[in-house]
Coordinates of C-alpha atoms and ligand atoms in Angstrom, one line a residue:
S10 CA 18.4 22.0 -2.4
I11 CA 19.5 19.8 -5.2
V12 CA 18.8 16.5 -3.4
D13 CA 15.1 17.9 -2.8
S14 CA 14.2 19.0 -6.3
Q15 CA 15.4 16.1 -8.0
Y16 CA 13.7 13.4 -5.7
R17 CA 10.3 15.1 -5.0
T18 CA 7.6 13.1 -6.8
G19 CA 5.4 14.9 -9.2
Y20 CA 1.9 12.9 -8.9
H21 CA 2.4 11.0 -5.7
F22 CA 0.8 12.3 -2.6
Q23 CA 3.3 14.6 -0.6
P24 CA 3.0 17.6 1.6
P25 CA 5.4 20.5 0.8
K26 CA 7.9 19.5 3.5
N27 CA 8.7 17.3 6.5
W28 CA 8.2 13.5 7.6
I29 CA 5.1 11.8 6.9
N30 CA 4.1 8.0 7.6
D31 CA 0.8 6.1 7.8
P32 CA -2.3 7.0 5.8
N33 CA -5.1 7.7 8.4
G34 CA -8.8 7.6 8.4
P35 CA -9.3 7.8 4.7
M36 CA -12.8 8.5 3.7
Y37 CA -15.2 9.7 1.2
H38 CA -17.9 12.2 2.4
N39 CA -20.5 14.4 0.6
G40 CA -18.6 14.4 -2.7
I41 CA -14.9 15.1 -1.1
Y42 CA -12.2 12.4 -0.4
H43 CA -10.3 13.0 2.9
L44 CA -6.9 11.7 3.5
F45 CA -5.1 12.3 6.9
Y46 CA -1.6 11.0 7.7
Q47 CA 0.8 10.7 10.3
Y48 CA 3.0 14.1 9.8
N49 CA 5.9 15.5 11.8
T50 CA 5.0 19.4 12.1
N51 CA 8.6 19.8 12.8
G52 CA 11.1 18.1 10.7
S53 CA 12.0 15.3 8.4
V54 CA 12.4 12.5 10.8
W55 CA 9.6 10.7 12.6
G56 CA 8.4 12.7 15.8
N57 CA 5.8 15.4 17.0
I58 CA 3.3 13.4 15.0
V59 CA -0.1 15.2 14.3
W60 CA -2.9 14.2 11.6
A61 CA -2.3 16.3 8.9
H62 CA -5.2 16.5 6.5
S63 CA -5.9 17.1 2.7
V64 CA -8.9 16.9 0.8
S65 CA -9.7 16.1 -2.9
F66 CA -12.3 15.8 -5.4
D67 CA -10.6 13.2 -7.4
L68 CA -8.1 11.4 -5.3
I69 CA -5.3 13.1 -7.6
N70 CA -5.5 16.9 -7.0
W71 CA -5.1 17.5 -3.3
I72 CA -5.8 20.6 -1.3
P73 CA -4.0 21.2 2.1
L74 CA -5.8 21.9 5.2
E75 CA -4.7 22.6 9.0
P76 CA -3.8 19.4 11.0
A77 CA -7.2 17.9 12.2
I78 CA -6.0 16.0 15.3
Y79 CA -2.8 16.9 17.5
P80 CA -1.9 16.4 20.9
S81 CA -4.0 18.9 23.2
K82 CA -5.6 16.9 26.1
K83 CA -4.3 14.5 28.7
F84 CA -5.5 11.6 26.7
D85 CA -3.3 12.2 23.8
M86 CA -0.8 14.7 25.2
N87 CA 2.3 12.3 24.2
G88 CA 1.1 11.5 20.7
T89 CA -1.8 11.3 18.1
W90 CA -1.1 8.0 16.3
S91 CA -2.7 6.3 13.4
G92 CA -6.5 5.2 13.4
S93 CA -9.5 5.1 11.0
A94 CA -12.8 6.9 10.2
T95 CA -16.2 5.3 10.3
L96 CA -19.5 6.7 8.7
L97 CA -22.4 6.6 11.4
P98 CA -26.0 6.6 10.2
G99 CA -27.1 10.0 8.9
N100 CA -23.5 10.1 7.2
K101 CA -21.7 11.4 10.1
P102 CA -18.0 10.8 10.3
V103 CA -16.4 9.6 13.3
I104 CA -12.7 9.1 13.8
F105 CA -11.1 6.5 16.0
Y106 CA -7.3 7.2 16.8
T107 CA -4.6 6.1 19.2
G108 CA -3.6 8.7 21.8
I109 CA -0.5 8.4 24.2
D110 CA -1.5 9.4 27.4
P111 CA 0.8 10.8 30.3
Q112 CA 1.7 7.5 31.3
G113 CA 2.7 6.5 27.8
R114 CA 0.0 4.2 27.4
Q115 CA -1.8 3.7 24.1
V116 CA -5.4 4.4 24.6
Q117 CA -8.1 4.8 21.9
N118 CA -10.0 8.1 21.3
L119 CA -12.8 9.5 19.4
A120 CA -13.1 12.7 17.5
F121 CA -15.9 14.3 15.7
P122 CA -16.3 16.9 13.1
K123 CA -16.8 20.5 14.8
D124 CA -19.1 21.5 12.1
L125 CA -20.7 19.0 9.7
A126 CA -21.8 21.8 7.4
D127 CA -18.2 22.8 6.5
P128 CA -17.7 20.4 3.4
Y129 CA -13.9 20.1 4.3
L130 CA -14.6 19.0 7.9
R131 CA -11.5 21.2 8.9
E132 CA -12.0 21.0 12.7
W133 CA -12.5 18.1 14.9
T134 CA -13.6 18.0 18.5
K135 CA -12.1 15.3 20.9
P136 CA -15.0 14.8 23.6
D137 CA -13.7 14.9 27.5
Y138 CA -15.1 11.6 28.0
N139 CA -12.1 10.2 25.9
P140 CA -10.2 7.8 26.3
V141 CA -13.2 5.3 25.2
I142 CA -10.8 2.3 25.3
Q143 CA -7.7 1.6 27.6
P144 CA -5.6 -1.3 27.7
D145 CA -6.8 -3.6 30.7
A146 CA -4.4 -5.6 32.8
S147 CA -4.1 -8.6 30.1
I148 CA -2.8 -6.1 27.7
E149 CA 0.8 -4.5 27.3
P150 CA 0.0 -0.8 27.4
S151 CA 2.8 0.0 24.6
K152 CA 1.3 -2.8 22.4
F153 CA -2.1 -1.6 21.7
R154 CA -3.0 0.7 18.9
D155 CA -4.3 1.5 15.3
P156 CA -8.1 1.0 15.5
T157 CA -9.9 -0.2 12.3
T158 CA -12.8 1.2 10.7
A159 CA -15.8 -0.1 12.8
W160 CA -18.5 -2.4 11.2
F161 CA -22.1 -2.9 12.4
G162 CA -23.4 -6.4 13.2
L163 CA -27.0 -7.9 12.7
D164 CA -27.2 -7.8 16.5
G165 CA -27.2 -3.7 16.7
L166 CA -23.5 -3.6 17.8
W167 CA -20.5 -1.9 16.5
R168 CA -17.2 -3.6 16.4
I169 CA -13.7 -2.5 15.8
V170 CA -10.4 -4.4 16.0
I171 CA -7.2 -2.9 17.7
G172 CA -3.6 -4.2 16.9
S173 CA -1.6 -5.6 19.6
R174 CA 0.5 -8.8 20.7
R175 CA 0.6 -11.1 23.8
K176 CA 4.3 -12.5 24.0
M177 CA 5.1 -12.9 20.3
R178 CA 1.5 -13.7 19.2
G179 CA 0.1 -10.9 17.0
M180 CA -3.5 -10.1 17.8
A181 CA -6.5 -8.1 16.5
M182 CA -8.2 -7.4 19.7
L183 CA -11.9 -7.2 19.3
Y184 CA -14.3 -4.7 20.9
R185 CA -18.0 -4.1 20.8
S186 CA -20.3 -0.9 21.4
R187 CA -23.9 -0.2 21.2
D188 CA -23.5 3.4 21.2
F189 CA -20.0 4.0 20.0
V190 CA -18.8 5.4 23.3
R191 CA -18.9 2.6 25.7
W192 CA -16.8 -0.3 24.3
V193 CA -16.3 -3.8 25.7
K194 CA -13.8 -6.3 24.8
A195 CA -14.8 -9.4 23.4
K196 CA -13.8 -12.7 25.0
H197 CA -11.7 -13.8 22.1
P198 CA -9.6 -11.8 19.7
L199 CA -11.1 -11.7 15.9
H200 CA -8.0 -13.5 15.1
S201 CA -4.2 -14.0 16.2
S202 CA -1.3 -15.8 15.0
K203 CA 1.8 -17.1 16.9
D204 CA 5.3 -15.7 16.3
T205 CA 4.3 -12.8 14.5
G206 CA 4.9 -10.1 17.0
M207 CA 3.1 -6.7 17.2
W208 CA 0.3 -6.3 14.5
E209 CA 0.4 -2.8 13.6
C210 CA -2.5 -1.1 11.3
P211 CA -5.0 -3.9 11.2
D212 CA -7.6 -3.5 8.3
F213 CA -10.6 -5.9 8.2
F214 CA -13.2 -5.8 5.3
P215 CA -15.5 -7.8 3.0
V216 CA -15.0 -8.4 -0.7
S217 CA -17.3 -9.6 -3.1
L218 CA -17.1 -13.0 -4.5
K219 CA -17.6 -11.9 -8.0
G220 CA -16.5 -8.7 -9.8
K221 CA -14.6 -5.6 -9.1
R222 CA -17.2 -3.8 -7.1
G223 CA -16.2 -2.9 -3.5
L224 CA -18.4 -3.3 -0.5
E225 CA -19.2 -1.3 2.3
T226 CA -17.4 -2.3 5.5
S227 CA -20.3 -3.7 7.6
V228 CA -21.6 -6.0 4.8
S229 CA -21.3 -9.7 5.4
G230 CA -22.9 -13.0 4.6
P231 CA -23.4 -15.0 1.3
G232 CA -21.3 -14.0 -1.8
V233 CA -18.8 -12.2 0.4
K234 CA -15.3 -13.1 1.7
H235 CA -13.1 -11.2 4.4
V236 CA -9.7 -9.9 4.2
L237 CA -7.6 -9.3 7.2
K238 CA -4.6 -7.3 6.8
V239 CA -1.9 -6.6 9.4
S240 CA 1.5 -4.7 9.2
L241 CA 4.3 -6.7 10.9
D242 CA 6.3 -4.4 13.2
M243 CA 8.8 -7.4 13.0
T244 CA 9.5 -7.5 9.4
R245 CA 8.1 -4.1 8.3
Y246 CA 6.0 -5.8 5.7
E247 CA 2.3 -6.5 5.3
Y248 CA 0.6 -9.6 5.1
Y249 CA -3.2 -10.4 4.3
T250 CA -5.2 -13.4 4.6
M251 CA -8.6 -14.1 3.0
G252 CA -11.2 -16.1 4.8
T253 CA -14.5 -16.3 6.4
Y254 CA -15.8 -14.0 9.1
Y255 CA -18.3 -16.1 11.3
H256 CA -20.4 -13.2 12.5
M257 CA -22.2 -15.1 15.2
I258 CA -19.2 -16.1 17.1
D259 CA -17.1 -13.1 15.7
R260 CA -14.2 -15.1 14.8
Y261 CA -12.4 -14.7 11.3
I262 CA -10.8 -18.0 10.0
P263 CA -8.4 -17.8 7.1
D264 CA -9.0 -20.0 4.3
N265 CA -6.1 -22.8 4.2
S266 CA -4.7 -21.4 1.0
S267 CA -4.0 -18.3 3.1
A268 CA -1.0 -18.4 5.4
D269 CA -1.4 -16.1 8.2
D270 CA 2.4 -15.4 8.9
H271 CA 5.0 -13.9 7.1
T272 CA 5.1 -16.4 4.2
G273 CA 1.6 -15.1 3.4
L274 CA 0.3 -12.8 0.7
R275 CA 1.2 -9.2 0.4
Y276 CA -0.5 -6.4 -1.3
D277 CA 2.8 -5.2 -2.3
Y278 CA 6.1 -7.0 -2.3
G279 CA 8.2 -3.7 -2.0
N280 CA 8.4 -0.6 0.1
F281 CA 4.8 -0.4 1.3
Y282 CA 3.5 -0.3 5.0
A283 CA 0.8 0.8 7.3
S284 CA -1.9 0.7 4.7
K285 CA -5.6 1.3 4.8
T286 CA -8.6 0.7 2.6
F287 CA -11.8 2.4 2.6
F288 CA -15.2 2.2 0.8
D289 CA -15.8 4.7 -2.0
E290 CA -19.4 5.0 -2.1
A291 CA -19.4 7.3 -5.1
K292 CA -17.7 4.7 -7.5
Q293 CA -18.7 1.7 -5.4
R294 CA -15.0 0.5 -5.1
R295 CA -12.7 -0.3 -2.1
I296 CA -9.6 1.8 -2.5
L297 CA -6.2 1.1 -0.8
W298 CA -3.7 3.7 0.3
G299 CA -0.1 2.6 1.6
W300 CA 3.0 4.6 2.9
S301 CA 6.2 4.3 1.1
N302 CA 9.2 5.2 3.3
E303 CA 12.6 6.7 2.0
S304 CA 15.5 4.4 1.5
D305 CA 18.2 7.1 1.2
T306 CA 20.0 8.1 4.3
V307 CA 18.7 9.9 7.4
N308 CA 21.1 12.6 6.3
D309 CA 19.5 12.9 2.9
D310 CA 16.3 13.0 4.5
K311 CA 17.4 16.1 6.6
T312 CA 18.9 17.9 3.6
K313 CA 15.6 17.1 1.4
G314 CA 13.7 18.4 4.2
W315 CA 10.8 15.7 3.6
A316 CA 10.5 12.2 4.0
G317 CA 7.8 9.7 2.9
I318 CA 5.3 9.4 0.2
Q319 CA 1.8 7.7 -0.1
T320 CA 1.5 5.2 -3.0
I321 CA -1.4 6.0 -5.8
P322 CA -4.7 5.1 -4.5
R323 CA -5.3 1.6 -5.8
A324 CA -8.8 0.0 -6.4
L325 CA -8.8 -3.8 -5.1
W326 CA -11.0 -6.7 -5.5
L327 CA -10.9 -10.3 -5.4
D328 CA -9.3 -12.3 -8.1
P329 CA -11.7 -14.8 -9.7
S330 CA -9.5 -17.7 -8.5
G331 CA -10.7 -16.6 -4.9
K332 CA -7.1 -16.9 -3.7
Q333 CA -5.8 -13.4 -4.0
L334 CA -6.4 -9.8 -4.2
V335 CA -6.1 -7.9 -7.6
Q336 CA -5.0 -4.1 -7.3
W337 CA -5.2 -1.4 -9.9
P338 CA -4.1 2.4 -9.6
V339 CA -7.7 4.3 -9.8
E340 CA -8.7 5.2 -13.0
E341 CA -8.6 9.1 -12.2
L342 CA -4.9 8.8 -12.5
E343 CA -5.5 8.5 -16.3
T344 CA -6.5 12.0 -16.3
L345 CA -2.8 12.8 -15.8
R346 CA -1.6 10.9 -18.9
G347 CA 0.0 13.6 -21.6
K348 CA 2.2 13.0 -24.5
Q349 CA 2.0 9.4 -25.4
V350 CA 4.4 7.1 -27.4
N351 CA 3.4 3.4 -28.6
L352 CA 5.2 0.4 -29.8
Y353 CA 3.6 -2.3 -31.5
D354 CA 4.8 -5.9 -32.4
K355 CA 8.5 -5.3 -31.4
E356 CA 10.7 -8.3 -31.2
L357 CA 12.9 -8.5 -28.4
K358 CA 15.9 -11.1 -29.3
S359 CA 18.0 -12.5 -26.9
G360 CA 20.1 -10.0 -25.4
D361 CA 18.2 -7.0 -26.9
I362 CA 18.0 -3.6 -25.4
Y363 CA 15.7 -0.9 -27.0
E364 CA 15.2 2.6 -25.9
V365 CA 11.6 3.9 -26.0
K366 CA 12.2 7.6 -26.9
G367 CA 9.7 10.4 -27.2
I368 CA 8.7 11.1 -23.9
S369 CA 10.3 12.4 -20.9
S370 CA 10.1 9.4 -18.6
A371 CA 11.1 10.7 -15.1
Q372 CA 7.4 11.2 -14.4
A373 CA 5.6 8.5 -16.7
D374 CA 3.1 5.8 -16.7
V375 CA 3.9 2.8 -18.9
E376 CA 1.9 -0.3 -19.7
V377 CA 3.3 -3.2 -21.7
S378 CA 2.2 -6.5 -22.9
F379 CA 5.0 -9.3 -23.7
E380 CA 4.3 -12.4 -25.5
I381 CA 6.7 -15.5 -25.0
S382 CA 7.5 -17.7 -28.0
G383 CA 8.0 -20.8 -25.8
L384 CA 8.8 -22.1 -22.6
D385 CA 11.2 -24.8 -23.6
K386 CA 14.3 -22.8 -22.2
A387 CA 12.7 -22.0 -18.9
E388 CA 15.4 -22.7 -16.2
P389 CA 14.5 -25.4 -13.7
F390 CA 12.7 -24.2 -10.7
E391 CA 14.4 -25.4 -7.4
E392 CA 11.8 -26.2 -4.5
F393 CA 13.9 -24.4 -1.8
W394 CA 13.4 -21.2 -3.6
S395 CA 10.5 -20.4 -1.5
D396 CA 11.4 -16.7 -0.9
P397 CA 11.1 -14.8 -4.3
Q398 CA 13.2 -11.8 -2.8
V399 CA 16.0 -14.2 -2.3
L400 CA 15.7 -15.5 -5.9
C401 CA 15.6 -12.1 -7.2
G402 CA 18.8 -11.2 -5.3
Q403 CA 20.6 -14.2 -7.0
K404 CA 19.0 -13.7 -10.4
G405 CA 18.9 -10.1 -11.1
A406 CA 18.7 -8.2 -14.5
A407 CA 22.3 -8.8 -15.3
V408 CA 22.0 -12.6 -14.8
E409 CA 21.3 -14.2 -18.0
G410 CA 18.3 -16.9 -18.1
G411 CA 16.1 -19.0 -20.4
V412 CA 12.8 -17.2 -20.4
G413 CA 13.9 -13.8 -19.0
P414 CA 14.7 -12.0 -17.5
F415 CA 12.8 -9.3 -19.7
G416 CA 11.2 -6.1 -18.7
L417 CA 11.7 -2.6 -18.2
L418 CA 14.7 -0.5 -17.4
V419 CA 13.3 2.8 -15.7
L420 CA 14.9 5.8 -14.4
A421 CA 18.1 4.8 -16.4
S422 CA 20.9 7.0 -17.5
G423 CA 21.6 7.3 -21.3
D424 CA 24.5 4.9 -20.8
R425 CA 22.5 2.7 -18.5
E426 CA 25.1 3.1 -15.7
E427 CA 22.0 3.8 -13.8
Q428 CA 18.8 1.8 -14.1
T429 CA 16.1 0.2 -11.8
A430 CA 15.0 -2.9 -13.9
V431 CA 11.4 -4.4 -13.5
L432 CA 11.6 -7.8 -14.9
F433 CA 10.0 -11.1 -15.3
R434 CA 11.6 -14.5 -15.4
V435 CA 9.9 -17.9 -16.0
F436 CA 11.0 -21.1 -14.3
K437 CA 10.1 -24.8 -14.9
A438 CA 8.9 -26.7 -12.1
P439 CA 7.7 -30.2 -12.1
N440 CA 4.1 -29.7 -12.8
K441 CA 3.9 -26.3 -13.5
H442 CA 5.8 -22.9 -14.5
V443 CA 6.7 -20.4 -11.8
V444 CA 6.7 -16.6 -12.9
L445 CA 8.9 -14.2 -10.9
M446 CA 8.4 -10.7 -10.9
C447 CA 11.4 -8.6 -9.6
H448 CA 12.5 -5.1 -8.9
D449 CA 16.2 -4.9 -9.4
P450 CA 17.5 -1.6 -8.1
S451 CA 21.2 -2.8 -7.7
K452 CA 22.2 -0.4 -10.3
S453 CA 19.6 2.5 -9.5
S454 CA 22.0 5.0 -8.1
L455 CA 25.9 5.8 -8.3
R456 CA 25.5 7.7 -5.2
P457 CA 27.2 6.0 -2.0
G458 CA 25.2 4.9 1.1
V459 CA 21.9 4.6 -0.5
Y460 CA 19.7 1.4 0.5
K461 CA 18.9 -0.5 -2.6
P462 CA 16.9 -3.6 -1.6
N463 CA 15.7 -5.7 -4.5
F464 CA 11.9 -6.9 -4.1
A465 CA 10.2 -9.7 -5.5
G466 CA 6.9 -11.7 -5.7
F467 CA 5.5 -14.8 -7.6
V468 CA 2.8 -14.1 -10.1
D469 CA -0.1 -16.7 -10.0
V470 CA -0.6 -16.9 -13.9
D471 CA -1.1 -19.9 -16.1
I472 CA 1.7 -18.7 -18.4
N473 CA 1.9 -22.1 -20.3
K474 CA -1.6 -21.6 -21.5
T475 CA -1.4 -17.7 -22.3
K476 CA 2.2 -17.3 -23.1
K477 CA 1.6 -13.5 -22.2
I478 CA 2.2 -11.5 -19.4
S479 CA 1.4 -7.6 -18.7
L480 CA 3.2 -5.0 -16.7
R481 CA 2.4 -1.5 -15.6
S482 CA 5.0 0.8 -13.9
L483 CA 4.2 4.1 -12.4
I484 CA 7.5 6.2 -12.4
D485 CA 7.7 9.4 -10.5
H486 CA 11.3 10.7 -9.8
S487 CA 12.2 8.6 -6.9
V488 CA 9.6 5.9 -6.7
V489 CA 8.6 2.9 -9.3
E490 CA 5.3 1.5 -8.7
S491 CA 4.8 -1.7 -10.6
F492 CA 1.5 -3.8 -11.4
G493 CA 2.3 -7.3 -12.9
A494 CA -0.3 -9.4 -14.7
E495 CA -3.0 -6.7 -14.5
G496 CA -2.4 -6.3 -10.8
K497 CA -2.0 -9.7 -9.5
T498 CA 1.7 -8.9 -8.3
C499 CA 2.5 -5.4 -7.1
I500 CA 6.1 -4.0 -6.2
T501 CA 7.1 -0.5 -5.0
S502 CA 10.5 0.5 -4.9
R503 CA 12.2 4.1 -3.7
V504 CA 15.2 4.9 -5.9
Y505 CA 17.8 7.8 -6.1
P506 CA 19.5 8.0 -9.4
S507 CA 22.4 10.6 -9.6
K508 CA 22.5 10.9 -13.3
A509 CA 19.1 9.6 -14.5
I510 CA 17.3 12.8 -13.3
G511 CA 14.6 15.0 -15.1
Q512 CA 15.3 15.2 -18.8
D513 CA 18.2 12.8 -18.3
A514 CA 16.1 10.0 -17.3
H515 CA 15.6 7.2 -20.0
L516 CA 13.3 4.4 -20.7
F517 CA 14.3 1.0 -22.1
V518 CA 12.9 -2.5 -22.8
F519 CA 15.3 -5.5 -22.7
N520 CA 15.5 -9.1 -22.8
N521 CA 18.5 -11.1 -21.1
G522 CA 16.9 -14.4 -21.5
S523 CA 18.1 -16.9 -24.5
E524 CA 14.4 -17.2 -25.5
D525 CA 12.9 -14.3 -27.7
V526 CA 10.1 -12.3 -26.5
R527 CA 7.7 -10.0 -28.5
I528 CA 6.1 -6.6 -27.2
T529 CA 2.7 -6.9 -28.6
Q530 CA 2.0 -3.3 -27.3
L531 CA 3.8 -0.7 -25.3
S532 CA 2.3 2.6 -24.4
A533 CA 4.1 5.1 -22.2
W534 CA 2.7 8.5 -21.1
E535 CA 4.6 11.5 -19.7
M536 CA 2.6 12.4 -16.4
T537 CA 1.5 16.0 -15.9
T538 CA 1.5 17.3 -12.4
P539 CA -1.6 17.7 -10.3
R540 CA -2.2 20.1 -7.7
M541 CA -0.4 18.5 -4.9
N542 CA -1.2 20.3 -1.4
Ligands
LIG172 N1 2.8 4.2 12.9 C1 1.9 4.9 14.0 C2 1.5 3.9 14.7 C3 1.7 2.8 14.0 C4 2.8 2.8 13.2 C5 2.7 5.9 14.7 C6 2.9 2.1 11.8 O1 0.3 4.2 15.2 O2 1.5 1.4 14.8 O3 3.4 7.1 13.8 O4 3.7 2.8 11.0

């Protein structure tokens, strides 16, 4: 159908049809990347969930396989929900997933490759001793799911965390095991936080204090910080903290600078949920996958026959400040870069809009560096503007400012009746400048009924010192993934233009602030289409 073909993505992960949600059990094993994901075998809304399975040699081209895990036993007859993979000694993968049992309880099960000699690990066996973890009397059976990758302690015990809640306190329940089969609940959760509700898809891993190299999940000790990410069912957003893992007492304590509630740090300030990382041994990096849901109508999803994509895998590491993580699309993505156009030293005066011509921009990768001539005209920052999303809603692309809004107009029609703005705006607070990064899709589609939420985050840069800020946007028909300031602030949006489709999609740069802005360099590439399942 028309709706289908105009919104399908070219280089973002998708199966040929049907509903998908959470990425599950990503791993690198013997030269092959595996991605499993929650998949409806039978339609384009959530339901009938199995672990669909694809493999790749480069994280970009994907080969589809048969579902790896699906309801077949008592311990998962009502569902095979999210979970993670762990590599056991001898490079033997194991999957931990949540099964829904005959009573509708959430229980944790193991699955092993049937044949380790099969490089694709097509078939998975679920031992009859499952479930290996059941909710005890203190745990609500419907609030107990999404086991993490296991990590190994110096005491010879494996550990995993399972998402849960008690009343409205979100919890990362901790379990330990010597043999990976018998699991014992720890006296205390690894961490918990009041009023945050159910913690879905927790992820717990170490990051190096220095450099971009990733760490294997069991690494701990000096030179290392830990990250705990949770997906809040309540807000449908994810939050992470950075802190210290005290492995002797098995407690994780977030740094003071890291709020562990829904005011905290986000991997992505847009449409991005149920994410999961894994350690890529081949390139010594930690890679993040996230699910980006549709924001058109359920009827559109039914007409399209598909719903949901995975975002481009991102390498992630600790920012030198130690206060946040930084993310960047895996370098392999650049192999898809085709025809290229460049702009150098382009002055954007107040009110200027300039079209970047010469490539087809419905499927593109754009990198741009902006230089600000001065900050005198920056609008005053009000202390009560604590929520960037609210601020972005009040000060979108059309609202003239002092320094900014400036940025890109992507998936725009030639007449700009349709456009998705990716913009920066700089404010002056008493002792510093505040940089807002924003996706403003309020004009992204003329079609009625489409949900067009704006998304925004603050960017922690010293703009007064550098006078520069960079932006990269990955554009792919119905998705825009943006990386501000080399990956310090990331935003993903789903948009559904009715005119800015295929060859009719245009790309512009704009400046709607009174201060002039210079583009020192812009490079835009048309993206070719990989093998996608
Ligand atoms: N999706 C899965 C659950 C998880 C939720 C079910 C998060 O395991 O908590 O499809 O999106």
